[in-house]
PDB file of C-alpha atoms in Angstrom:
ATOM      1  CA  UNK A 365       0.045  -0.105  -0.126  1.00  0.00           C
ATOM      2  CA  UNK A 366       2.524   2.164   1.286  1.00  0.00           C
ATOM      3  CA  UNK A 367       5.146   1.219  -2.085  1.00  0.00           C
ATOM      4  CA  UNK A 368       1.833   2.469  -4.308  1.00  0.00           C
ATOM      5  CA  UNK A 369       1.477   5.377  -2.885  1.00  0.00           C
ATOM      6  CA  UNK A 370       5.238   6.691  -3.083  1.00  0.00           C
ATOM      7  CA  UNK A 371       4.762   5.668  -7.130  1.00  0.00           C
ATOM      8  CA  UNK A 372       1.753   7.577  -7.084  1.00  0.00           C
ATOM      9  CA  UNK A 373       3.751  10.189  -5.754  1.00  0.00           C
ATOM     10  CA  UNK A 374       6.373   9.475  -8.416  1.00  0.00           C
ATOM     11  CA  UNK A 375       4.474   9.356 -11.300  1.00  0.00           C
ATOM     12  CA  UNK A 376       2.894  12.654 -10.370  1.00  0.00           C
ATOM     13  CA  UNK A 377       6.232  14.624 -10.011  1.00  0.00           C
ATOM     14  CA  UNK A 378       6.978  15.056 -14.059  1.00  0.00           C
ATOM     15  CA  UNK A 379       3.413  15.983 -14.677  1.00  0.00           C
ATOM     16  CA  UNK A 380       2.898  19.093 -12.146  1.00  0.00           C
ATOM     17  CA  UNK A 381       6.791  20.060 -12.479  1.00  0.00           C
ATOM     18  CA  UNK A 382       5.071  20.614 -16.386  1.00  0.00           C
ATOM     19  CA  UNK A 383       1.805  21.810 -15.777  1.00  0.00           C
ATOM     20  CA  UNK A 384       3.389  25.288 -13.573  1.00  0.00           C
ATOM     21  CA  UNK A 385       6.696  25.690 -16.161  1.00  0.00           C
ATOM     22  CA  UNK A 386       3.762  26.247 -18.407  1.00  0.00           C
ATOM     23  CA  UNK A 387       1.498  28.644 -16.202  1.00  0.00           C
ATOM     24  CA  UNK A 388       5.227  30.015 -15.861  1.00  0.00           C
ATOM     25  CA  UNK A 389       5.369  31.165 -19.017  1.00  0.00           C
ATOM     26  CA  UNK A 390       1.815  32.531 -19.443  1.00  0.00           C
ATOM     27  CA  UNK A 391       2.321  34.402 -16.802  1.00  0.00           C
ATOM     28  CA  UNK A 392       5.533  35.285 -18.804  1.00  0.00           C
ATOM     29  CA  UNK A 393       3.775  36.046 -21.645  1.00  0.00           C
ATOM     30  CA  UNK A 394       1.239  37.947 -20.422  1.00  0.00           C
ATOM     31  CA  UNK A 395       3.885  40.479 -18.317  1.00  0.00           C
ATOM     32  CA  UNK A 396       5.304  40.680 -21.581  1.00  0.00           C
ATOM     33  CA  UNK A 397       2.598  41.888 -23.272  1.00  0.00           C
ATOM     34  CA  UNK A 398       1.358  44.476 -19.864  1.00  0.00           C
ATOM     35  CA  UNK A 399       4.771  45.730 -20.252  1.00  0.00           C
ATOM     36  CA  UNK A 400       4.808  46.527 -24.341  1.00  0.00           C
ATOM     37  CA  UNK A 401       1.919  48.658 -24.165  1.00  0.00           C
ATOM     38  CA  UNK A 402       3.150  50.671 -20.921  1.00  0.00           C
ATOM     39  CA  UNK A 403       6.196  51.248 -23.189  1.00  0.00           C
ATOM     40  CA  UNK A 404       3.944  52.509 -26.413  1.00  0.00           C
ATOM     41  CA  UNK A 405       2.074  54.689 -23.670  1.00  0.00           C
ATOM     42  CA  UNK A 406       5.638  55.825 -22.327  1.00  0.00           C
ATOM     43  CA  UNK A 407       7.022  56.881 -25.681  1.00  0.00           C
ATOM     44  CA  UNK A 408       3.549  58.416 -26.820  1.00  0.00           C
ATOM     45  CA  UNK A 409       4.002  60.825 -23.855  1.00  0.00           C
ATOM     46  CA  UNK A 410       7.946  61.723 -24.643  1.00  0.00           C
ATOM     47  CA  UNK A 411       6.309  62.619 -28.256  1.00  0.00           C
ATOM     48  CA  UNK A 412       3.809  64.740 -27.128  1.00  0.00           C
ATOM     49  CA  UNK A 413       5.609  66.917 -24.438  1.00  0.00           C
ATOM     50  CA  UNK A 414       8.919  66.988 -27.200  1.00  0.00           C
ATOM     51  CA  UNK A 415       6.030  68.689 -29.446  1.00  0.00           C
ATOM     52  CA  UNK A 416       4.928  71.206 -26.712  1.00  0.00           C
ATOM     53  CA  UNK A 417       8.985  72.149 -25.785  1.00  0.00           C
ATOM     54  CA  UNK A 418       8.861  72.719 -29.569  1.00  0.00           C
ATOM     55  CA  UNK A 419       6.236  74.719 -29.791  1.00  0.00           C
TER      56      UNK A 419
END
């Protein structure tokens, strides 16, 4: 009984690792998308400031 439980745990470990890796990759993707939007907004605001200073 104990041996089969230990075997089940060792069988599940690789699956759990794969799930956590995919979750981490997804979070990294979502964060990079958000950062891209923020960078575009910063560039737009800097261009507006530059235009105001030129006038």
